[in-house]
Structures are given as structure tokens and as C-alpha cells.
Short mmCIF file of C-alpha atoms and ligand atoms in Angstrom, two decimals:
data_model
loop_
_atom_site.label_atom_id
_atom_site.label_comp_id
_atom_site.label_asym_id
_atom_site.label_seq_id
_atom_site.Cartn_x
_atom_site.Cartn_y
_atom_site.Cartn_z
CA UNK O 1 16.87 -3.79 -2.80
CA UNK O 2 15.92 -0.18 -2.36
CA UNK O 3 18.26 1.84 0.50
CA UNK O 4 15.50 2.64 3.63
CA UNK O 5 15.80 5.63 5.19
CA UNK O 6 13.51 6.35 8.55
CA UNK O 7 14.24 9.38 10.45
CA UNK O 8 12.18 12.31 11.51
CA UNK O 9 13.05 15.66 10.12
CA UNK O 10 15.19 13.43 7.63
CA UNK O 11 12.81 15.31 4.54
CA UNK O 12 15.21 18.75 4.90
CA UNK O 13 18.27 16.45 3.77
CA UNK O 14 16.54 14.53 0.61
CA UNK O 15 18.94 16.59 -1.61
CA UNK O 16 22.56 15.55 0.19
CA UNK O 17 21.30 11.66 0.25
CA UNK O 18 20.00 12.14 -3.47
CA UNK O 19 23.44 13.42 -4.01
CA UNK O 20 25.29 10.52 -2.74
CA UNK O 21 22.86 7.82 -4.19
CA UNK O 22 21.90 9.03 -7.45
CA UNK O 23 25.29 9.84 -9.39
CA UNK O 24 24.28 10.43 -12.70
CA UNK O 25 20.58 12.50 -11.96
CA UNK O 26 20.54 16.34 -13.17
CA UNK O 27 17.12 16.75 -12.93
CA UNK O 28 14.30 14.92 -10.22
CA UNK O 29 10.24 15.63 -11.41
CA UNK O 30 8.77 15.87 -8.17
CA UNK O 31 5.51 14.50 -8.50
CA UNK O 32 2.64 14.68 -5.53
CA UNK O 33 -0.55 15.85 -5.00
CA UNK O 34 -2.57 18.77 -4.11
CA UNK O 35 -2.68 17.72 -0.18
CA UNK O 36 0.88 17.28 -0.21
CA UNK O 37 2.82 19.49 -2.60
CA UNK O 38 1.81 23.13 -0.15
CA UNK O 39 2.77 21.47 2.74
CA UNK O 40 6.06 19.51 1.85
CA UNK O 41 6.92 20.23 -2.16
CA UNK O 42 8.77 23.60 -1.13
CA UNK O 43 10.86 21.70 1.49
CA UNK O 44 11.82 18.58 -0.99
CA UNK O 45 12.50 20.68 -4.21
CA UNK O 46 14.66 23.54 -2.08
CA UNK O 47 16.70 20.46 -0.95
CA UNK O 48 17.24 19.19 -3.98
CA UNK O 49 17.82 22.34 -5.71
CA UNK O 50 20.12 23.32 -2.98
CA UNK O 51 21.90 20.35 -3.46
CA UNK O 52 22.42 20.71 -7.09
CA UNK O 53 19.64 18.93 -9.03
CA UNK O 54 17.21 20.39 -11.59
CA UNK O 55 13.63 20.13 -10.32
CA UNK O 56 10.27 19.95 -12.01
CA UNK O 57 7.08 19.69 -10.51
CA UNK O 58 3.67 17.73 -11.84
CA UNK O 59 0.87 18.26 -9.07
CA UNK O 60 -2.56 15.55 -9.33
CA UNK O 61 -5.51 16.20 -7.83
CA UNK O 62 -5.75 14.08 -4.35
CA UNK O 63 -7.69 10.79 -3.96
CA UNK O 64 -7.83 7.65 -5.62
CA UNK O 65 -9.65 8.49 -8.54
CA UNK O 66 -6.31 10.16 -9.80
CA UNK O 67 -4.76 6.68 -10.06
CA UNK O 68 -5.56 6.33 -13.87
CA UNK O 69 -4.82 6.52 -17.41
CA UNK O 70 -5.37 10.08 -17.85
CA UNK O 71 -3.16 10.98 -14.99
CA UNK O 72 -0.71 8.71 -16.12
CA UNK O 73 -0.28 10.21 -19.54
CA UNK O 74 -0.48 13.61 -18.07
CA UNK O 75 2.55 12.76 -16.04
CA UNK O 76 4.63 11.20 -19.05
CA UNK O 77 3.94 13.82 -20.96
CA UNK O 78 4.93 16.28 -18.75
CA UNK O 79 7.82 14.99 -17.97
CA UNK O 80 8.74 14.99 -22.46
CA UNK O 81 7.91 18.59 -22.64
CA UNK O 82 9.94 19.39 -19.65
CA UNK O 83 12.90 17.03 -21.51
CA UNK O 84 13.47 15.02 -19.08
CA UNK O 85 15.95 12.06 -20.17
CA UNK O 86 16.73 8.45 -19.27
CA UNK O 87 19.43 9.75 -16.77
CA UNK O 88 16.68 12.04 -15.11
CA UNK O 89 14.55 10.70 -12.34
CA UNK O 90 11.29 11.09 -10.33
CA UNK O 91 10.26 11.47 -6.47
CA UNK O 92 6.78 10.04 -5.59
CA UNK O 93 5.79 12.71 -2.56
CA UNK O 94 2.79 11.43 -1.12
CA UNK O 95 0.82 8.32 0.09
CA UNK O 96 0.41 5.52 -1.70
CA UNK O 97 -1.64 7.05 -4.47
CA UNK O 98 0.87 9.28 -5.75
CA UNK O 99 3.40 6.32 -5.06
CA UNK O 100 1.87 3.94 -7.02
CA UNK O 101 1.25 6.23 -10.21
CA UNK O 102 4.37 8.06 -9.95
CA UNK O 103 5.99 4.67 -9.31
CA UNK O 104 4.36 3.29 -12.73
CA UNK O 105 5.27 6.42 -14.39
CA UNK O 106 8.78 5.74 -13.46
CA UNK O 107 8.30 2.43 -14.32
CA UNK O 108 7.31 2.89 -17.98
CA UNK O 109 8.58 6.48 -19.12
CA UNK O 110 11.43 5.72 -21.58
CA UNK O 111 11.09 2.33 -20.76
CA UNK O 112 11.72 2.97 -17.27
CA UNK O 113 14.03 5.47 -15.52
CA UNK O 114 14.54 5.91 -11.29
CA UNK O 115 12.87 6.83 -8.45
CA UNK O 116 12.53 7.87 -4.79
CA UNK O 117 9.56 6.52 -2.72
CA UNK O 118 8.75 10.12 -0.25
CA UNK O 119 5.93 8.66 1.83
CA UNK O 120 3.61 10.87 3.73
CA UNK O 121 1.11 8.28 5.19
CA UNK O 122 1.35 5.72 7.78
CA UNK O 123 0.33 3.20 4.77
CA UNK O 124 2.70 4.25 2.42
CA UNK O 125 4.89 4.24 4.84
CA UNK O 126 4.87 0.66 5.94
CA UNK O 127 3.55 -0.64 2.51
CA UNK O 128 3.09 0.94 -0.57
CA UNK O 129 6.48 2.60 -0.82
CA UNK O 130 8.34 -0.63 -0.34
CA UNK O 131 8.68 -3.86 -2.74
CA UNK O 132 8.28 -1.63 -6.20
CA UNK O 133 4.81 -2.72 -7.08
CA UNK O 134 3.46 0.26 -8.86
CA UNK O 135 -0.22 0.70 -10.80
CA UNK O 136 -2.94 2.21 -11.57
CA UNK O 137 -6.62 1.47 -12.05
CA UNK O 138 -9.10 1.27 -14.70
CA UNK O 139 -12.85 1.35 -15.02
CA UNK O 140 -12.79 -2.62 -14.80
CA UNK O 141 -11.07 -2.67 -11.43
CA UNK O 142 -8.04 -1.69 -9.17
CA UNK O 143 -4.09 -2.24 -10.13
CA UNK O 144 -5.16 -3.82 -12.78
CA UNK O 145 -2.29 -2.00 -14.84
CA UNK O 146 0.92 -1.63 -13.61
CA UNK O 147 4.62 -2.94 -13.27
CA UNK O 148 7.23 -3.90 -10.29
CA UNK O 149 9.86 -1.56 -10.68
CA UNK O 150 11.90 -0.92 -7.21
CA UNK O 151 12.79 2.65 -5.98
CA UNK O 152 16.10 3.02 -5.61
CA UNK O 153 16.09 4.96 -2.37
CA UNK O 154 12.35 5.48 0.56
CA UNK O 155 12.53 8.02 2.57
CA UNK O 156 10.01 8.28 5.62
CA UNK O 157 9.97 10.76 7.76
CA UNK O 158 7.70 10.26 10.84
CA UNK O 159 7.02 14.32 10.84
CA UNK O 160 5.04 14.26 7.46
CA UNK O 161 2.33 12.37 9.64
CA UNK O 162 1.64 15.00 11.93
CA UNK O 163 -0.55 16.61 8.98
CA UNK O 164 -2.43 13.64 8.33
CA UNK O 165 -6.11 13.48 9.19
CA UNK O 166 -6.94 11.12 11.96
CA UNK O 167 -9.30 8.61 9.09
CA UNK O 168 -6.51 8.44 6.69
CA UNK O 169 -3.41 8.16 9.32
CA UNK O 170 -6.01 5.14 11.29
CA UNK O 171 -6.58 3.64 7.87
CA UNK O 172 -2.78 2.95 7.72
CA UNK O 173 -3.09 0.77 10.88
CA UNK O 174 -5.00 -1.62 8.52
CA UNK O 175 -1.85 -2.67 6.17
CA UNK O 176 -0.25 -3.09 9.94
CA UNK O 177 -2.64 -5.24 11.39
CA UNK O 178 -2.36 -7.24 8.02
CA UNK O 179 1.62 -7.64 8.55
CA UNK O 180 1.15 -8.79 12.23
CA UNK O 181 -1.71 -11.12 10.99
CA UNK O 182 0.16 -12.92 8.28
CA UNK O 183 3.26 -12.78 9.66
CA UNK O 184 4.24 -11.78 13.68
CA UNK O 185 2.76 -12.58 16.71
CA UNK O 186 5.88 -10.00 17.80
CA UNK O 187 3.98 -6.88 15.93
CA UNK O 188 0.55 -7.72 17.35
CA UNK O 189 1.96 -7.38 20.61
CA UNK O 190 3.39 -4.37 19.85
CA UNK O 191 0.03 -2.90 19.18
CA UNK O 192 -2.28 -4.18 21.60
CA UNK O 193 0.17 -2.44 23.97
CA UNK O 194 0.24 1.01 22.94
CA UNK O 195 -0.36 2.06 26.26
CA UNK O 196 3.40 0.77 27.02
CA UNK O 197 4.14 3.76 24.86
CA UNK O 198 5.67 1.69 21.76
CA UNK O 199 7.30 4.45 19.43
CA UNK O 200 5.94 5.04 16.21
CA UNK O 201 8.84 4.74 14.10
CA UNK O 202 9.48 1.67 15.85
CA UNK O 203 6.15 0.22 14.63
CA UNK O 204 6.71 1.39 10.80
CA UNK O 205 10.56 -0.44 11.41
CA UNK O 206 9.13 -3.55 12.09
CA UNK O 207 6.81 -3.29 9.35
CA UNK O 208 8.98 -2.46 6.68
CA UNK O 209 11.39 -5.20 7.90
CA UNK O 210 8.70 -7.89 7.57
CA UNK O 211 7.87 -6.68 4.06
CA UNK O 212 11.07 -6.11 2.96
CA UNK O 213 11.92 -9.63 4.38
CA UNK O 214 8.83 -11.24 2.16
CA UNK O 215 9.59 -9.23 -1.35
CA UNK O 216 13.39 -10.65 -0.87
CA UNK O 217 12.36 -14.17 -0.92
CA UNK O 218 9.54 -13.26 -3.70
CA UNK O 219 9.58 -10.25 -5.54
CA UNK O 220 7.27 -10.90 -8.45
CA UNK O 221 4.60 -12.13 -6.40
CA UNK O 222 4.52 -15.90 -7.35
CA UNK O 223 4.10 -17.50 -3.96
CA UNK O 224 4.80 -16.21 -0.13
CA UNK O 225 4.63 -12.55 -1.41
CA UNK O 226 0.58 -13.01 -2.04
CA UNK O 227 0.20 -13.45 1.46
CA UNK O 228 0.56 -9.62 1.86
CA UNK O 229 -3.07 -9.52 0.15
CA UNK O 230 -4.94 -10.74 3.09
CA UNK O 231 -8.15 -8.66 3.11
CA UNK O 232 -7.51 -7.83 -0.23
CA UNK O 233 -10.13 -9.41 -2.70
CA UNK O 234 -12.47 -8.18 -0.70
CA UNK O 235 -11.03 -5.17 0.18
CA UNK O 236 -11.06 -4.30 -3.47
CA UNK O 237 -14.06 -5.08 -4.43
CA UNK O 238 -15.56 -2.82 -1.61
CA UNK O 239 -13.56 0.35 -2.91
CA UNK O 240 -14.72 -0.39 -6.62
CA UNK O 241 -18.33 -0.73 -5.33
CA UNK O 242 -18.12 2.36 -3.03
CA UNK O 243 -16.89 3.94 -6.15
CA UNK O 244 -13.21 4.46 -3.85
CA UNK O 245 -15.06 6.71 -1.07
CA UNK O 246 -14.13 4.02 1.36
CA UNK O 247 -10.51 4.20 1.83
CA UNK O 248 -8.06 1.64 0.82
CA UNK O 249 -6.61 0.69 4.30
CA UNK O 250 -10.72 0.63 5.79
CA UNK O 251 -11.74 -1.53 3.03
CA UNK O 252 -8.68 -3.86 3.48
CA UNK O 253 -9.77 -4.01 7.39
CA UNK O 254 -13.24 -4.98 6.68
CA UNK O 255 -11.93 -7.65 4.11
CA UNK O 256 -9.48 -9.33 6.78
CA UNK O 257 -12.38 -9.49 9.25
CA UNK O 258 -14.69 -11.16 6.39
CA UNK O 259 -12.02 -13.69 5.57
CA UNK O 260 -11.07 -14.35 8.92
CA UNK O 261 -14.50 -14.61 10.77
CA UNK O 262 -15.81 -17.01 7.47
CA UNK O 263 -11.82 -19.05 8.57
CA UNK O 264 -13.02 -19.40 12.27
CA UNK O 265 -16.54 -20.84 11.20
CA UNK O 266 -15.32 -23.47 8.83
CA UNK O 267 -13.07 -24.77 11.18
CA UNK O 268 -10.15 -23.96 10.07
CA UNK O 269 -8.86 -21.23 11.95
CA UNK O 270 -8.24 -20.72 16.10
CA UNK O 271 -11.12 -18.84 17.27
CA UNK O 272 -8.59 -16.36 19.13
CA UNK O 273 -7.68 -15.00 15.59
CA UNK O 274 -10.84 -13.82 15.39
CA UNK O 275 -10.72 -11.80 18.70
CA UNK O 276 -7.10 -10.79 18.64
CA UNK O 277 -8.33 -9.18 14.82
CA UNK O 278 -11.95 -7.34 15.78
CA UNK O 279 -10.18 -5.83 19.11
CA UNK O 280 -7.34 -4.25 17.33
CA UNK O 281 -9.73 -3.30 14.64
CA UNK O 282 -11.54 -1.40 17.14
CA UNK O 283 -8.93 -0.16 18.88
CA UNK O 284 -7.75 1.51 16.06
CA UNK O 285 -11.09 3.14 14.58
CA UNK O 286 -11.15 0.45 11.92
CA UNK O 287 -14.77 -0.86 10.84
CA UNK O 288 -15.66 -4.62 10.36
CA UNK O 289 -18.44 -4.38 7.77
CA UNK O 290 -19.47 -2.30 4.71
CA UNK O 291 -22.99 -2.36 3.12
CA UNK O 292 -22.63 -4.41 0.50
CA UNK O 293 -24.43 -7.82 -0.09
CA UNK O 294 -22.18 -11.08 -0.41
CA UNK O 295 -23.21 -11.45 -4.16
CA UNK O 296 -22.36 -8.00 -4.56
CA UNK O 297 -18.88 -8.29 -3.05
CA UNK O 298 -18.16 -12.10 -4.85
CA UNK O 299 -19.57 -10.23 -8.56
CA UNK O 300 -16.92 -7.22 -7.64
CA UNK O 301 -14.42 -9.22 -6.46
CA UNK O 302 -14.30 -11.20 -9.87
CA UNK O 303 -12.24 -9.03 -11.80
CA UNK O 304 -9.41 -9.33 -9.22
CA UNK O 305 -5.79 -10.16 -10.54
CA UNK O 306 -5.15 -12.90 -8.64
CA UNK O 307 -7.81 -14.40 -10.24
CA UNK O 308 -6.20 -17.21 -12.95
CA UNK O 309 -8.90 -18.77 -15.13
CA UNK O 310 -11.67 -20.38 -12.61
CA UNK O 311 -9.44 -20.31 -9.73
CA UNK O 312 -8.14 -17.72 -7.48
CA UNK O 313 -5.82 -18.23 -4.75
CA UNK O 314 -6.67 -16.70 -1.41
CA UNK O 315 -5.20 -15.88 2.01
CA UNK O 316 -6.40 -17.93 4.88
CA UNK O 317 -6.13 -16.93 8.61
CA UNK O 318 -4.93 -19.99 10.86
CA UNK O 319 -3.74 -18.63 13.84
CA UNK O 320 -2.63 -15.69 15.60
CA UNK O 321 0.49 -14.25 12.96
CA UNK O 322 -0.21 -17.10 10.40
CA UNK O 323 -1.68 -17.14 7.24
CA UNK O 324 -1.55 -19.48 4.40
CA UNK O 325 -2.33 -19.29 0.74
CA UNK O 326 -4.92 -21.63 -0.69
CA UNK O 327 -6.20 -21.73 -4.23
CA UNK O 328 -9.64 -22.51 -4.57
CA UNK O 329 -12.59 -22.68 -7.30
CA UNK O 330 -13.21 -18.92 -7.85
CA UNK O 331 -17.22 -19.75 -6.90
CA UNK O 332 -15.99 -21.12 -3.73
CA UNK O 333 -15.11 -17.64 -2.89
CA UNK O 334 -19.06 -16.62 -2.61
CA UNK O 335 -19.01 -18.96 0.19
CA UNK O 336 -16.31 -17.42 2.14
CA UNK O 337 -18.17 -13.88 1.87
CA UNK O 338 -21.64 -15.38 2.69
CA UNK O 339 -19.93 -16.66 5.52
CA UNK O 340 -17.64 -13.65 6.36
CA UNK O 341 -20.65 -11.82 6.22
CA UNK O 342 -23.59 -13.07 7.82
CA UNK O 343 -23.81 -13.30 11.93
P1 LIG L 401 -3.60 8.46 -0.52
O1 LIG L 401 -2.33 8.49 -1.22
O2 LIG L 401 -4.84 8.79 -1.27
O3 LIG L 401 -3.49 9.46 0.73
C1 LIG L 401 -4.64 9.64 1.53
C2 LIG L 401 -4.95 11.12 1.70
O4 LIG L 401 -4.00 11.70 2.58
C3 LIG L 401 -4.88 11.94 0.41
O5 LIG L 401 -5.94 12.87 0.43
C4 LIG L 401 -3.56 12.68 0.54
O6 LIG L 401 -3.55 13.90 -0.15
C5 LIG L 401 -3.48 12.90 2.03
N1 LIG L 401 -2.13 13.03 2.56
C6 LIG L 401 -1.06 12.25 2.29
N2 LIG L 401 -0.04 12.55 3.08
C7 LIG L 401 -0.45 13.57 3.87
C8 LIG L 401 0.16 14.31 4.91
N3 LIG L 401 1.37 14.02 5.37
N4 LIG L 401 -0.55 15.30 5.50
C9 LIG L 401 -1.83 15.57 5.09
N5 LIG L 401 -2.46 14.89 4.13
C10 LIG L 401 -1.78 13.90 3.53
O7 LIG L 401 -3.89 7.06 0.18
P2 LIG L 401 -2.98 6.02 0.98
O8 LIG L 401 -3.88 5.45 2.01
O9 LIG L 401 -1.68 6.57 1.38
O10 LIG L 401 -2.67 4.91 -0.13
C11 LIG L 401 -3.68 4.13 -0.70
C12 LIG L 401 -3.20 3.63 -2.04
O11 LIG L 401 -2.04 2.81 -1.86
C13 LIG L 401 -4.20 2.78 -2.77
O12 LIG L 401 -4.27 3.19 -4.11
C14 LIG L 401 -3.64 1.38 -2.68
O13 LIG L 401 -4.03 0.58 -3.76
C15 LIG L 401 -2.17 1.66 -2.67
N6 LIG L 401 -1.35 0.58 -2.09
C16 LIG L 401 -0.30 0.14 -2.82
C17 LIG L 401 0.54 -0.84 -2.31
C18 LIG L 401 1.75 -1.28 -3.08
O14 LIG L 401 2.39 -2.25 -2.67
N7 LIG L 401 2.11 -0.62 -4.15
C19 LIG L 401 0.28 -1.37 -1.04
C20 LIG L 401 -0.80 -0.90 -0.32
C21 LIG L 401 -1.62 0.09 -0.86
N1 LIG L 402 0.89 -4.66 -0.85
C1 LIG L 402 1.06 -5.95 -1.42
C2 LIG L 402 2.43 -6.20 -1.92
O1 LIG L 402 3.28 -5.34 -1.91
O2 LIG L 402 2.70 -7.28 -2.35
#
């Protein structure tokens, strides 16, 4: 398992730690993107340099849409010009965009070299960076190619998020609400008291301990670990069809509330899910519906990867901090959206 490091102001030292933890590196490629890189690339190559290392740099444009092929062979190739070698390795500074292409760069260049998680979001933070899934996405869908390949070291440091616009640092709050959902009763708590003044990095502790805690018992995703896509069919089908304006953690939000609303009227969810859900939603700035039709959603949703053949295996609310999976007839799913959707 990848060594966790949460700490404010902890970004300055990324060179000593890379030192101790990464014996045989000479040279990192820092790779992040044009948000990012002014405001933190200086900071993370001077400490590596200082300590040391080689450092290269490979900037993407910002957003979603940079989490594809072209990108990805940009990167590689990059990273062969600048000869960098099996023993060399790469530091994913960003959210979970750069994290997840970086991370499937990392993944695949010379069959796979290491790499540092640096996330700069609240969702990388208590998601992407941890439990090695990396991808990217293709006209057909989201994630749809990609790799788990663990980071050997994720370093968070609370600071980065003081940059972060409120949208994007509230659309974090989504993957949280998910882990509390699924999961604790504990971290639901925790949030609906934020007037009791619960510390931030206390909130992205918890989180990564009850991911972390999941990917141990199921790393590749064959059983409990598909519970951390709650919201996510959905959610994925309403970035594809907003053409990935809507942001990841928003759509994710609006997919939970679909699935958990459609739970609640067939019966087979507590009706207090339901509330505990849409009030933390909208105490967080969250939104509970998008614009699309249910046909639309189910036809955008049927290119997701947890489809197998006609069935697809889904994450159902059934009370407050527990979920269950539960495989169903993929044109069952149309129902759950009608129903998620409609009053
Ligand atoms: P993102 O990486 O696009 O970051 C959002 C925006 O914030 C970008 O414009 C970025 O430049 C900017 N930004 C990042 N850090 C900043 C900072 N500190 N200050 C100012 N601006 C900053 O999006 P995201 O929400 O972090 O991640 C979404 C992606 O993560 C999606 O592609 C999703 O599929 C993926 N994801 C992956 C996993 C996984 O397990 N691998 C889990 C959840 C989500
Ligand atoms: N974000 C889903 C997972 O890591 O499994």
C-alpha cells in the first residue's frame, strides 16, 4: 500500500521524503496542469532539485478534456525524448485529472515505472489519489482505458486548497458524501456538524482511511471495492452528455440522489437516507438534478464499464452509511433513472 502523507505546508519537503522513499530515482517528470504548475510546480521541482533529483516538467492544458489519448502520448513521449529510464519516476501535481493520466502514464511507460500522487483538490485528495486506479477517456465514454497501478508515496497538503475555486473545492464534498453514504454513519456526522468546527484535514483522514480500508480488502475492483461507484453510472453518463462541463464530483452528487430517491420509492431503502443525502447535498452547494431525460441518461449510461454483457451491477442505498451491490438486467437500470428522476 502506498505511504500517506497529510500535513499542511508538508509540499516544501516533497524532495527530503522523495529522498528517503525512492532510493534508486535520479530524475522525477513533474507532470500537472496549467492551473497548477504557476502556483505549486516551482515549489515541488525546487524541492526536489534541492534535494538531489533531476526534474522535468510536462504541463496539460486544465480540464477534463485533457484526460485522453493525445495527452497521453504527449506525456510518454516526452518523457523518451527527455530519456527518462525505468529507474526514473513521475509526480502527478494536480486533481484528479492530472492524477489519473499521469497515474496511467506511469502505469504504462516502459511497462510501468513509479509515482507520487501530489493532490491539489479536496477530491483528489480523499479519492482519486488513493487505491492506484488510473485512466483516461475516449470518445465512447469515461475511464474506459486505463490500469491500477499504486503510487508509491500521496502527499496532501491541506494549503494547496486555499487556491481552489469554491465550485471545484464543493464538488469534492461529493466523493465525501459518497464515502459516508456507503460506508459511515461516523463521517456523516462529521459533516452535518460543521458548525462544531470539525477540521478539515480531519475530514480528508477519515476519508482516506475508509478508502484505503476498502482497496485493502479489494484492490482490483471485483466485489466491495464497486461500492465506491455509488452515483457513478449516472454520474458518468451526465459528464459525457454535458460534454464534461458539469464537473465530476457535481455529476456524481446528482447520480447518488437519482439512485437513492428511485431506492426510497421501491421500497427498498429507509426514507431517512433520502433526507440525510438532499440536506448535505445542499448544504454543501451540491445540485440534485441535471437536464437530461431518463432515456438520455440510461442510452449514456450504457457504455459504462461495469457493464458485463446484459447485466450491470449497481450500488443500492439501504440505510443511512449502507450500501449494497446488486446486479441487475442492464434495462432494469432505465427504471431506476425514470424513477430517480421523476417527482
Ligand atoms: P481536476 O483535476 O480537473 O481539477 C479541477 C480544477 O481545479 C482544474 O481546473 C484544476 O486546474 C484546478 N485546480 C486543481 N488544484 C487546484 C488548486 N490547488 N488551486 C487552484 N486550482 C486548482 O478535477 P478533480 O475534481 O480534481 O478530479 C476529477 C477527475 O478525477 C475526474 O476525471 C474523475 O474521473 C477522476 N476521479 C478518479 C478517481 C480514481 O479513483 N482514480 C476517483 C474519483 C475521481
Ligand atoms: N473511485 C472509485 C475507486 O477508486 O474505486
Amino acid at each position: 500500500m502506498s505511504k500517506i502523507i497529510i500535513e499542511s505546508g508538508v509540499l516544501k519537503n516533497i524532495g527530503e521524503m522523495a529522498k528517503e522513499n525512492f532510493a534508486n530515482v535520479k530524475t522525477f517528470a513533474v507532470v500537472s496542469d496549467d492551473n497548477v504548475a504557476p502556483l505549486y510546480g516551482k515549489a515541488v521541482a525546487d524541492a526536489l532539485a534541492d534535494a538531489g533529483f533531476g526534474v522535468i516538467s510536462y504541463t496539460i492544458k486544465a480540464g477534463e478534456k485533457s484526460k485522453n489519448m493525445v495527452q497521453y502520448a504527449k506525456i510518454q513521449n516526452h518523457l523518451a525524448e527527455s530519456k527518462m529510464t525505468r529507474s526514473d519516476a513521475i509526480v502527478a501535481l494536480g486533481g484528479g485529472v492530472v492524477g489519473d493520466l499521469a497515474g496511467f502514464v506511469a502505469a504504462t511507460y516502459l511497462r510501468g515505472v513509479e509515482f507520487v500522487q501530489v493532490p491539489t483538490t479536496l477530491l483528489a485528495m480523499v479519492d482519486s489519489s488513493v487505491g492506484g486506479k488510473t485512466a483516461i477517456d475516449i470518445p465512447a465514454g469515461k475511464n474506459l482505458v486505463g490500469a491500477f497501478h499504486q503510487p508509491k508515496m500521496v502527499v496532501c497538503d491541506p494549503l494547496t486548497l486555499n487556491t481552489l475555486p469554491t465550485e471545484i473545492f464543493s464538488s469534492g464534498y461529493a466523493e465525501v458524501i459518497k464515502h459516508g453514504m456507503i460506508k459511515s454513519k461516523k463521517l456523516l456526522k462529521m459533516l452535518a456538524g460543521k458548525e462544531f468546527d470539525i477540521k478539515l484535514s480531519d475530514i480528508i483522514e477519515e476519508n482516506i482511511n475508509i478508502k484505503r480500508d476498502i482497496v485493502s480488502r479489494d484492490e482490483f475492483d471485483t466485489g466491495e471495492r464497486q461500492l465506491l461507484n455509488f452515483g457513478h453510472t449516472v454520474g458518468h453518463a451526465i459528464e459525457k452528455l454535458s460534454k464534461y462541463k458539469i464537473l465530476h464530483g457535481r455529476a456524481v452528487a446528482i447520480g447518488m440522489y437519482i439512485m437513492t430517491k428511485a431506492a426510497v420509492k421501491k421500497g427498498v431503502c429507509d426514507a431517512e437516507c433520502l433526507e440525510v443525502l438532499d440536506s448535505l447535498l445542499c448544504e454543501y452547494g451540491l445540485p440534485d438534478k441535471a437536464n437530461y431525460k431518463p432515456k438520455e441518461l440510461y442510452e449514456a449510461a450504457l457504455g459504462d464499464k461495469k457493464r458485463m454483457g446484459d447485466t450491470i451491477t449497481e450500488i443500492i442505498p439501504r440505510e443511512v452509511g449502507f450500501c449494497e451491490l446488486q446486479k441487475m438486467p442492464v434495462e432494469e437500470l432505465l427504471e431506476w433513472i425514470t424513477m430517480g428522476v421523476s417527482e
